[in-house]
PDB file of C-alpha atoms in Angstrom:
ATOM      1  CA  MET V 206      88.961 118.697  64.486  1.00  0.00           C
ATOM      2  CA  SER V 207      91.142 116.559  66.537  1.00  0.00           C
ATOM      3  CA  THR V 208      94.878 116.420  65.681  1.00  0.00           C
ATOM      4  CA  ARG V 209      95.512 113.128  67.361  1.00  0.00           C
ATOM      5  CA  ARG V 210      95.822 111.301  64.151  1.00  0.00           C
ATOM      6  CA  LYS V 211      99.135 111.979  62.427  1.00  0.00           C
ATOM      7  CA  ASP V 212      99.966 111.724  58.820  1.00  0.00           C
ATOM      8  CA  ARG V 213     101.392 108.288  57.875  1.00  0.00           C
ATOM      9  CA  ARG V 214     104.079 107.739  55.374  1.00  0.00           C
ATOM     10  CA  PRO V 215     102.986 105.531  52.484  1.00  0.00           C
ATOM     11  CA  LYS V 216     104.188 102.009  52.594  1.00  0.00           C
ATOM     12  CA  PRO V 217     106.839 100.943  50.100  1.00  0.00           C
ATOM     13  CA  PRO V 218     105.419  98.782  47.248  1.00  0.00           C
ATOM     14  CA  GLY V 219     105.622  95.095  47.939  1.00  0.00           C
ATOM     15  CA  ARG V 220     106.416  95.553  51.615  1.00  0.00           C
ATOM     16  CA  PRO V 221     104.945  92.549  53.641  1.00  0.00           C
ATOM     17  CA  ARG V 222     102.121  93.406  56.005  1.00  0.00           C
ATOM     18  CA  LEU V 223     103.640  93.009  59.560  1.00  0.00           C
ATOM     19  CA  LEU V 224     100.294  93.244  61.463  1.00  0.00           C
ATOM     20  CA  SER V 225      98.943  89.898  60.322  1.00  0.00           C
ATOM     21  CA  GLU V 226      96.288  87.838  62.079  1.00  0.00           C
ATOM     22  CA  GLU V 227      99.022  85.585  63.469  1.00  0.00           C
ATOM     23  CA  VAL V 228     101.140  88.436  64.820  1.00  0.00           C
ATOM     24  CA  GLU V 229      98.051  89.940  66.450  1.00  0.00           C
ATOM     25  CA  ALA V 230      97.045  86.620  68.074  1.00  0.00           C
ATOM     26  CA  ARG V 231     100.622  86.236  69.439  1.00  0.00           C
ATOM     27  CA  LEU V 232     100.585  89.710  70.901  1.00  0.00           C
ATOM     28  CA  VAL V 233      97.201  89.202  72.495  1.00  0.00           C
ATOM     29  CA  ALA V 234      98.149  85.771  73.906  1.00  0.00           C
ATOM     30  CA  ALA V 235     101.429  87.107  75.294  1.00  0.00           C
ATOM     31  CA  SER V 236      99.703  90.142  76.825  1.00  0.00           C
ATOM     32  CA  ARG V 237      97.128  87.931  78.450  1.00  0.00           C
ATOM     33  CA  THR V 238      99.935  86.221  80.464  1.00  0.00           C
ATOM     34  CA  GLY V 239     101.017  89.637  81.724  1.00  0.00           C
ATOM     35  CA  VAL V 240     104.579  89.635  80.274  1.00  0.00           C
ATOM     36  CA  ALA V 241     106.382  92.887  79.635  1.00  0.00           C
ATOM     37  CA  VAL V 242     105.889  94.752  76.346  1.00  0.00           C
ATOM     38  CA  GLU V 243     109.350  93.791  75.150  1.00  0.00           C
ATOM     39  CA  LEU V 244     108.746  90.164  75.638  1.00  0.00           C
ATOM     40  CA  ALA V 245     105.278  90.270  74.090  1.00  0.00           C
ATOM     41  CA  ALA V 246     106.832  91.864  70.985  1.00  0.00           C
ATOM     42  CA  GLU V 247     109.559  89.280  70.900  1.00  0.00           C
ATOM     43  CA  MET V 248     107.088  86.458  71.091  1.00  0.00           C
ATOM     44  CA  ALA V 249     105.333  87.974  68.115  1.00  0.00           C
ATOM     45  CA  GLY V 250     108.485  88.412  66.125  1.00  0.00           C
ATOM     46  CA  ILE V 251     108.431  92.150  65.989  1.00  0.00           C
ATOM     47  CA  SER V 252     110.335  94.951  67.651  1.00  0.00           C
ATOM     48  CA  ARG V 253     109.285  96.772  70.782  1.00  0.00           C
ATOM     49  CA  THR V 254     109.176 100.061  68.883  1.00  0.00           C
ATOM     50  CA  THR V 255     106.876  98.615  66.220  1.00  0.00           C
ATOM     51  CA  PHE V 256     104.484  97.191  68.928  1.00  0.00           C
ATOM     52  CA  LEU V 257     104.352 100.481  70.693  1.00  0.00           C
ATOM     53  CA  ARG V 258     103.812 102.436  67.524  1.00  0.00           C
ATOM     54  CA  TRP V 259     100.789 100.156  66.581  1.00  0.00           C
ATOM     55  CA  MET V 260      99.420 100.653  70.069  1.00  0.00           C
ATOM     56  CA  ALA V 261      99.779 104.488  69.751  1.00  0.00           C
ATOM     57  CA  ARG V 262      98.008 104.489  66.413  1.00  0.00           C
ATOM     58  CA  GLY V 263      95.187 102.331  67.875  1.00  0.00           C
ATOM     59  CA  ARG V 264      94.737 104.575  70.859  1.00  0.00           C
ATOM     60  CA  ALA V 265      94.768 107.659  68.676  1.00  0.00           C
ATOM     61  CA  GLU V 266      92.100 106.183  66.461  1.00  0.00           C
ATOM     62  CA  ILE V 267      89.861 105.319  69.351  1.00  0.00           C
ATOM     63  CA  GLU V 268      90.192 108.680  70.970  1.00  0.00           C
ATOM     64  CA  ALA V 269      89.438 110.393  67.695  1.00  0.00           C
ATOM     65  CA  ARG V 270      86.240 108.317  67.361  1.00  0.00           C
ATOM     66  CA  GLU V 271      85.311 109.230  70.835  1.00  0.00           C
ATOM     67  CA  ASP V 272      85.706 112.818  69.909  1.00  0.00           C
ATOM     68  CA  GLY V 273      83.184 112.383  67.191  1.00  0.00           C
ATOM     69  CA  GLU V 274      85.507 111.979  64.201  1.00  0.00           C
ATOM     70  CA  PRO V 275      84.548 109.434  61.514  1.00  0.00           C
ATOM     71  CA  PRO V 276      86.509 106.186  61.598  1.00  0.00           C
ATOM     72  CA  GLU V 277      89.569 105.867  59.309  1.00  0.00           C
ATOM     73  CA  GLU V 278      89.544 102.415  57.630  1.00  0.00           C
ATOM     74  CA  GLU V 279      93.290 102.320  57.565  1.00  0.00           C
ATOM     75  CA  GLU V 280      93.536 102.718  61.319  1.00  0.00           C
ATOM     76  CA  ALA V 281      90.850 100.165  62.208  1.00  0.00           C
ATOM     77  CA  GLN V 282      93.310  97.236  62.528  1.00  0.00           C
ATOM     78  CA  TYR V 283      95.305  99.196  65.073  1.00  0.00           C
ATOM     79  CA  ALA V 284      92.262 100.230  67.066  1.00  0.00           C
ATOM     80  CA  ALA V 285      91.123  96.619  67.222  1.00  0.00           C
ATOM     81  CA  LEU V 286      94.657  95.547  68.369  1.00  0.00           C
ATOM     82  CA  TYR V 287      94.783  98.237  71.021  1.00  0.00           C
ATOM     83  CA  GLU V 288      91.467  97.128  72.470  1.00  0.00           C
ATOM     84  CA  LYS V 289      92.316  93.445  72.472  1.00  0.00           C
ATOM     85  CA  VAL V 290      95.756  94.040  74.074  1.00  0.00           C
ATOM     86  CA  ARG V 291      94.388  96.481  76.710  1.00  0.00           C
ATOM     87  CA  THR V 292      91.739  93.972  77.666  1.00  0.00           C
ATOM     88  CA  ALA V 293      94.260  91.053  77.709  1.00  0.00           C
ATOM     89  CA  ARG V 294      96.591  92.973  80.051  1.00  0.00           C
ATOM     90  CA  ALA V 295      93.780  93.971  82.318  1.00  0.00           C
ATOM     91  CA  THR V 296      92.732  90.345  82.519  1.00  0.00           C
ATOM     92  CA  ALA V 297      96.272  89.366  83.433  1.00  0.00           C
ATOM     93  CA  ALA V 298      96.394  92.012  86.195  1.00  0.00           C
ATOM     94  CA  ALA V 299      93.073  90.955  87.669  1.00  0.00           C
ATOM     95  CA  ARG V 300      94.247  87.252  87.712  1.00  0.00           C
ATOM     96  CA  ALA V 301      97.516  88.269  89.420  1.00  0.00           C
ATOM     97  CA  MET V 302      95.627  90.338  91.929  1.00  0.00           C
ATOM     98  CA  ALA V 303      93.273  87.446  92.682  1.00  0.00           C
ATOM     99  CA  ASN V 304      96.316  85.249  93.378  1.00  0.00           C
ATOM    100  CA  ILE V 305      97.837  87.826  95.687  1.00  0.00           C
ATOM    101  CA  ARG V 306      94.554  87.944  97.648  1.00  0.00           C
ATOM    102  CA  ARG V 307      94.499  84.140  97.910  1.00  0.00           C
ATOM    103  CA  VAL V 308      97.965  84.134  99.376  1.00  0.00           C
ATOM    104  CA  ALA V 309      97.047  86.893 101.777  1.00  0.00           C
ATOM    105  CA  ASP V 310      93.894  85.067 102.956  1.00  0.00           C
ATOM    106  CA  GLY V 311      95.519  81.632 103.101  1.00  0.00           C
ATOM    107  CA  GLY V 312      93.635  78.442 102.708  1.00  0.00           C
ATOM    108  CA  ILE V 313      95.439  77.280  99.456  1.00  0.00           C
ATOM    109  CA  VAL V 314      95.640  73.497  99.234  1.00  0.00           C
ATOM    110  CA  THR V 315      99.212  72.362  99.094  1.00  0.00           C
ATOM    111  CA  LYS V 316      98.862  68.639  99.819  1.00  0.00           C
ATOM    112  CA  VAL V 317      96.037  66.110  99.778  1.00  0.00           C
ATOM    113  CA  THR V 318      96.529  62.806 101.659  1.00  0.00           C
ATOM    114  CA  THR V 319      94.044  59.955 101.465  1.00  0.00           C
ATOM    115  CA  ARG V 320      94.184  56.890 103.745  1.00  0.00           C
ATOM    116  CA  LYS V 321      91.984  53.849 104.279  1.00  0.00           C
ATOM    117  CA  PHE V 322      91.378  52.179 107.656  1.00  0.00           C
ATOM    118  CA  ARG V 323      88.948  49.758 109.286  1.00  0.00           C
ATOM    119  CA  ASP V 324      86.489  51.388 111.715  1.00  0.00           C
ATOM    120  CA  SER V 325      86.928  49.682 115.033  1.00  0.00           C
ATOM    121  CA  VAL V 326      83.263  49.908 115.831  1.00  0.00           C
ATOM    122  CA  THR V 327      81.570  49.020 112.607  1.00  0.00           C
ATOM    123  CA  GLY V 328      84.321  47.051 111.028  1.00  0.00           C
ATOM    124  CA  ASN V 329      83.781  48.839 107.692  1.00  0.00           C
ATOM    125  CA  ILE V 330      86.557  50.261 105.542  1.00  0.00           C
ATOM    126  CA  VAL V 331      86.660  54.008 105.858  1.00  0.00           C
ATOM    127  CA  GLU V 332      88.441  56.367 103.627  1.00  0.00           C
ATOM    128  CA  GLU V 333      89.715  59.700 105.043  1.00  0.00           C
ATOM    129  CA  THR V 334      91.102  62.638 103.100  1.00  0.00           C
ATOM    130  CA  VAL V 335      93.362  65.218 104.750  1.00  0.00           C
ATOM    131  CA  GLU V 336      94.259  68.579 103.112  1.00  0.00           C
ATOM    132  CA  ASP V 337      97.214  70.716 104.096  1.00  0.00           C
ATOM    133  CA  ARG V 338      96.497  74.452 103.486  1.00  0.00           C
ATOM    134  CA  THR V 339      98.599  77.610 103.635  1.00  0.00           C
ATOM    135  CA  SER V 340      98.295  80.029 106.473  1.00  0.00           C
ATOM    136  CA  PRO V 341      97.405  83.701 105.734  1.00  0.00           C
ATOM    137  CA  ASP V 342     100.473  85.685 104.763  1.00  0.00           C
ATOM    138  CA  TRP V 343     100.585  89.336 105.833  1.00  0.00           C
ATOM    139  CA  ARG V 344     103.362  90.081 103.358  1.00  0.00           C
ATOM    140  CA  ALA V 345     100.967  89.747 100.392  1.00  0.00           C
ATOM    141  CA  ASP V 346      98.784  92.452 101.966  1.00  0.00           C
ATOM    142  CA  ALA V 347     101.836  94.583 102.591  1.00  0.00           C
ATOM    143  CA  TRP V 348     102.902  94.156  98.945  1.00  0.00           C
ATOM    144  CA  TYR V 349      99.482  95.230  97.815  1.00  0.00           C
ATOM    145  CA  LEU V 350      99.219  98.338  99.939  1.00  0.00           C
ATOM    146  CA  GLU V 351     102.738  99.450  99.074  1.00  0.00           C
ATOM    147  CA  ARG V 352     101.987  99.356  95.430  1.00  0.00           C
ATOM    148  CA  GLN V 353      98.292 100.161  95.089  1.00  0.00           C
ATOM    149  CA  HIS V 354      98.338 102.894  97.728  1.00  0.00           C
ATOM    150  CA  ARG V 355     101.904 104.122  97.516  1.00  0.00           C
ATOM    151  CA  GLU V 356     101.050 107.630  98.663  1.00  0.00           C
ATOM    152  CA  HIS V 357     100.149 106.198 102.149  1.00  0.00           C
ATOM    153  CA  TYR V 358     102.032 102.906 102.427  1.00  0.00           C
ATOM    154  CA  GLY V 359     104.890 103.059  99.903  1.00  0.00           C
ATOM    155  CA  LYS V 360     108.516 103.277 100.939  1.00  0.00           C
ATOM    156  CA  ASP V 361     108.650 106.748  99.547  1.00  0.00           C
ATOM    157  CA  ALA V 362     105.493 107.971 101.326  1.00  0.00           C
ATOM    158  CA  VAL V 363     105.738 111.578 102.546  1.00  0.00           C
ATOM    159  CA  VAL V 364     104.368 112.695 105.917  1.00  0.00           C
ATOM    160  CA  ALA V 365     103.075 116.254 105.834  1.00  0.00           C
ATOM    161  CA  VAL V 366     103.822 118.092 109.119  1.00  0.00           C
ATOM    162  CA  GLU V 367     102.155 121.349 110.007  1.00  0.00           C
ATOM    163  CA  ILE V 368     103.949 123.427 112.568  1.00  0.00           C
ATOM    164  CA  THR V 369     101.645 125.668 114.624  1.00  0.00           C
ATOM    165  CA  GLY V 370     101.809 127.583 117.798  1.00  0.00           C
ATOM    166  CA  LEU V 371      99.322 125.185 119.363  1.00  0.00           C
ATOM    167  CA  GLY V 372      96.811 128.021 119.909  1.00  0.00           C
ATOM    168  CA  GLY V 373      99.289 130.288 121.606  1.00  0.00           C
ATOM    169  CA  PRO V 374     100.088 133.862 120.617  1.00  0.00           C
ATOM    170  CA  ALA V 375     101.897 134.528 117.324  1.00  0.00           C
ATOM    171  CA  GLU V 376     105.634 134.295 117.559  1.00  0.00           C
ATOM    172  CA  SER V 377     107.368 137.668 117.521  1.00  0.00           C
ATOM    173  CA  GLU V 378     110.344 138.518 115.274  1.00  0.00           C
ATOM    174  CA  ASP V 379     112.616 138.572 118.329  1.00  0.00           C
ATOM    175  CA  GLU V 380     111.759 134.936 119.287  1.00  0.00           C
ATOM    176  CA  GLN V 381     113.890 132.126 118.115  1.00  0.00           C
ATOM    177  CA  HIS V 382     112.567 130.400 115.006  1.00  0.00           C
ATOM    178  CA  VAL V 383     112.070 126.669 114.593  1.00  0.00           C
ATOM    179  CA  ASP V 384     115.093 124.828 113.189  1.00  0.00           C
ATOM    180  CA  LEU V 385     113.282 123.059 110.329  1.00  0.00           C
ATOM    181  CA  SER V 386     116.278 121.016 109.311  1.00  0.00           C
ATOM    182  CA  ALA V 387     116.752 119.692 112.789  1.00  0.00           C
ATOM    183  CA  LEU V 388     113.039 118.900 113.092  1.00  0.00           C
ATOM    184  CA  ALA V 389     112.999 117.107 109.817  1.00  0.00           C
ATOM    185  CA  GLU V 390     115.931 114.990 110.907  1.00  0.00           C
ATOM    186  CA  ARG V 391     114.128 114.026 114.226  1.00  0.00           C
ATOM    187  CA  LEU V 392     110.892 113.191 112.247  1.00  0.00           C
ATOM    188  CA  ASP V 393     112.844 111.054 109.924  1.00  0.00           C
ATOM    189  CA  LYS V 394     114.346 109.042 112.767  1.00  0.00           C
ATOM    190  CA  SER V 395     111.083 108.737 114.682  1.00  0.00           C
ATOM    191  CA  LEU V 396     108.629 108.132 111.784  1.00  0.00           C
ATOM    192  CA  PHE V 397     110.518 106.282 109.171  1.00  0.00           C
ATOM    193  CA  SER V 398     113.078 104.311 111.160  1.00  0.00           C
ATOM    194  CA  VAL V 399     110.650 101.548 112.207  1.00  0.00           C
ATOM    195  CA  GLU V 400     112.247  98.526 113.809  1.00  0.00           C
ATOM    196  CA  TYR V 401     110.633  95.135 113.525  1.00  0.00           C
ATOM    197  CA  PRO V 402     111.255  92.005 115.653  1.00  0.00           C
ATOM    198  CA  PRO V 403     114.013  89.817 114.202  1.00  0.00           C
ATOM    199  CA  GLU V 404     111.522  87.007 113.265  1.00  0.00           C
ATOM    200  CA  LEU V 405     109.577  89.468 111.091  1.00  0.00           C
ATOM    201  CA  GLU V 406     112.687  90.890 109.440  1.00  0.00           C
ATOM    202  CA  SER V 407     113.794  87.316 108.574  1.00  0.00           C
ATOM    203  CA  GLY V 408     110.422  86.456 107.109  1.00  0.00           C
ATOM    204  CA  SER V 409     110.038  83.358 109.241  1.00  0.00           C
ATOM    205  CA  VAL V 410     106.623  84.481 110.520  1.00  0.00           C
ATOM    206  CA  VAL V 411     103.979  84.230 107.861  1.00  0.00           C
ATOM    207  CA  ASP V 412     100.871  84.581 110.095  1.00  0.00           C
ATOM    208  CA  ALA V 413     100.055  86.880 112.894  1.00  0.00           C
ATOM    209  CA  GLU V 414      97.151  87.496 115.216  1.00  0.00           C
ATOM    210  CA  ILE V 415      96.112  90.960 116.361  1.00  0.00           C
ATOM    211  CA  VAL V 416      95.230  90.954 120.027  1.00  0.00           C
ATOM    212  CA  ASN V 417      93.138  93.866 121.191  1.00  0.00           C
TER     213      ASN V 417
END
């Protein structure tokens, strides 16, 4: 028998029901925008602690059901809230990721200009529409890699270095050992102290072409 569910203290008589349909709707709507938990709770008129407690109860109920335990009617409302909020936050994340990809790929329409003129050959009035679009921005890709693949591209990425004898004979006890501290310092300077052109550091370049 799972022990995920915890005993709940009985509610005092006459206590208003905090998790109303209106509060739930506000929490889900706020979560769909992607705001922080604290702000979602504030928009619903409850405390952050209460919101997290409800979510914990909902998750515990769902996990208990997945383990084959019978549903508890009292916890059903929290399970439903947990599922709705989780879906809402996932939707917000997917929407934000799509926008980041759009910025990285470029082509977002920023201005539409329409002009009319008379064709010099036919004499007809011609209408022409010109769209200004953004250029691809490599910084959006960099942002994505740094956060989604932090172990490889994050600022705190660690490079594992294996020190071997390059196929040579084993080092004897009399031979001088490698100064690991000095080696680590040299690696830090050579691998992590990457210098970029000033125009990239300033952010003035938003598009770049790779030439083979």
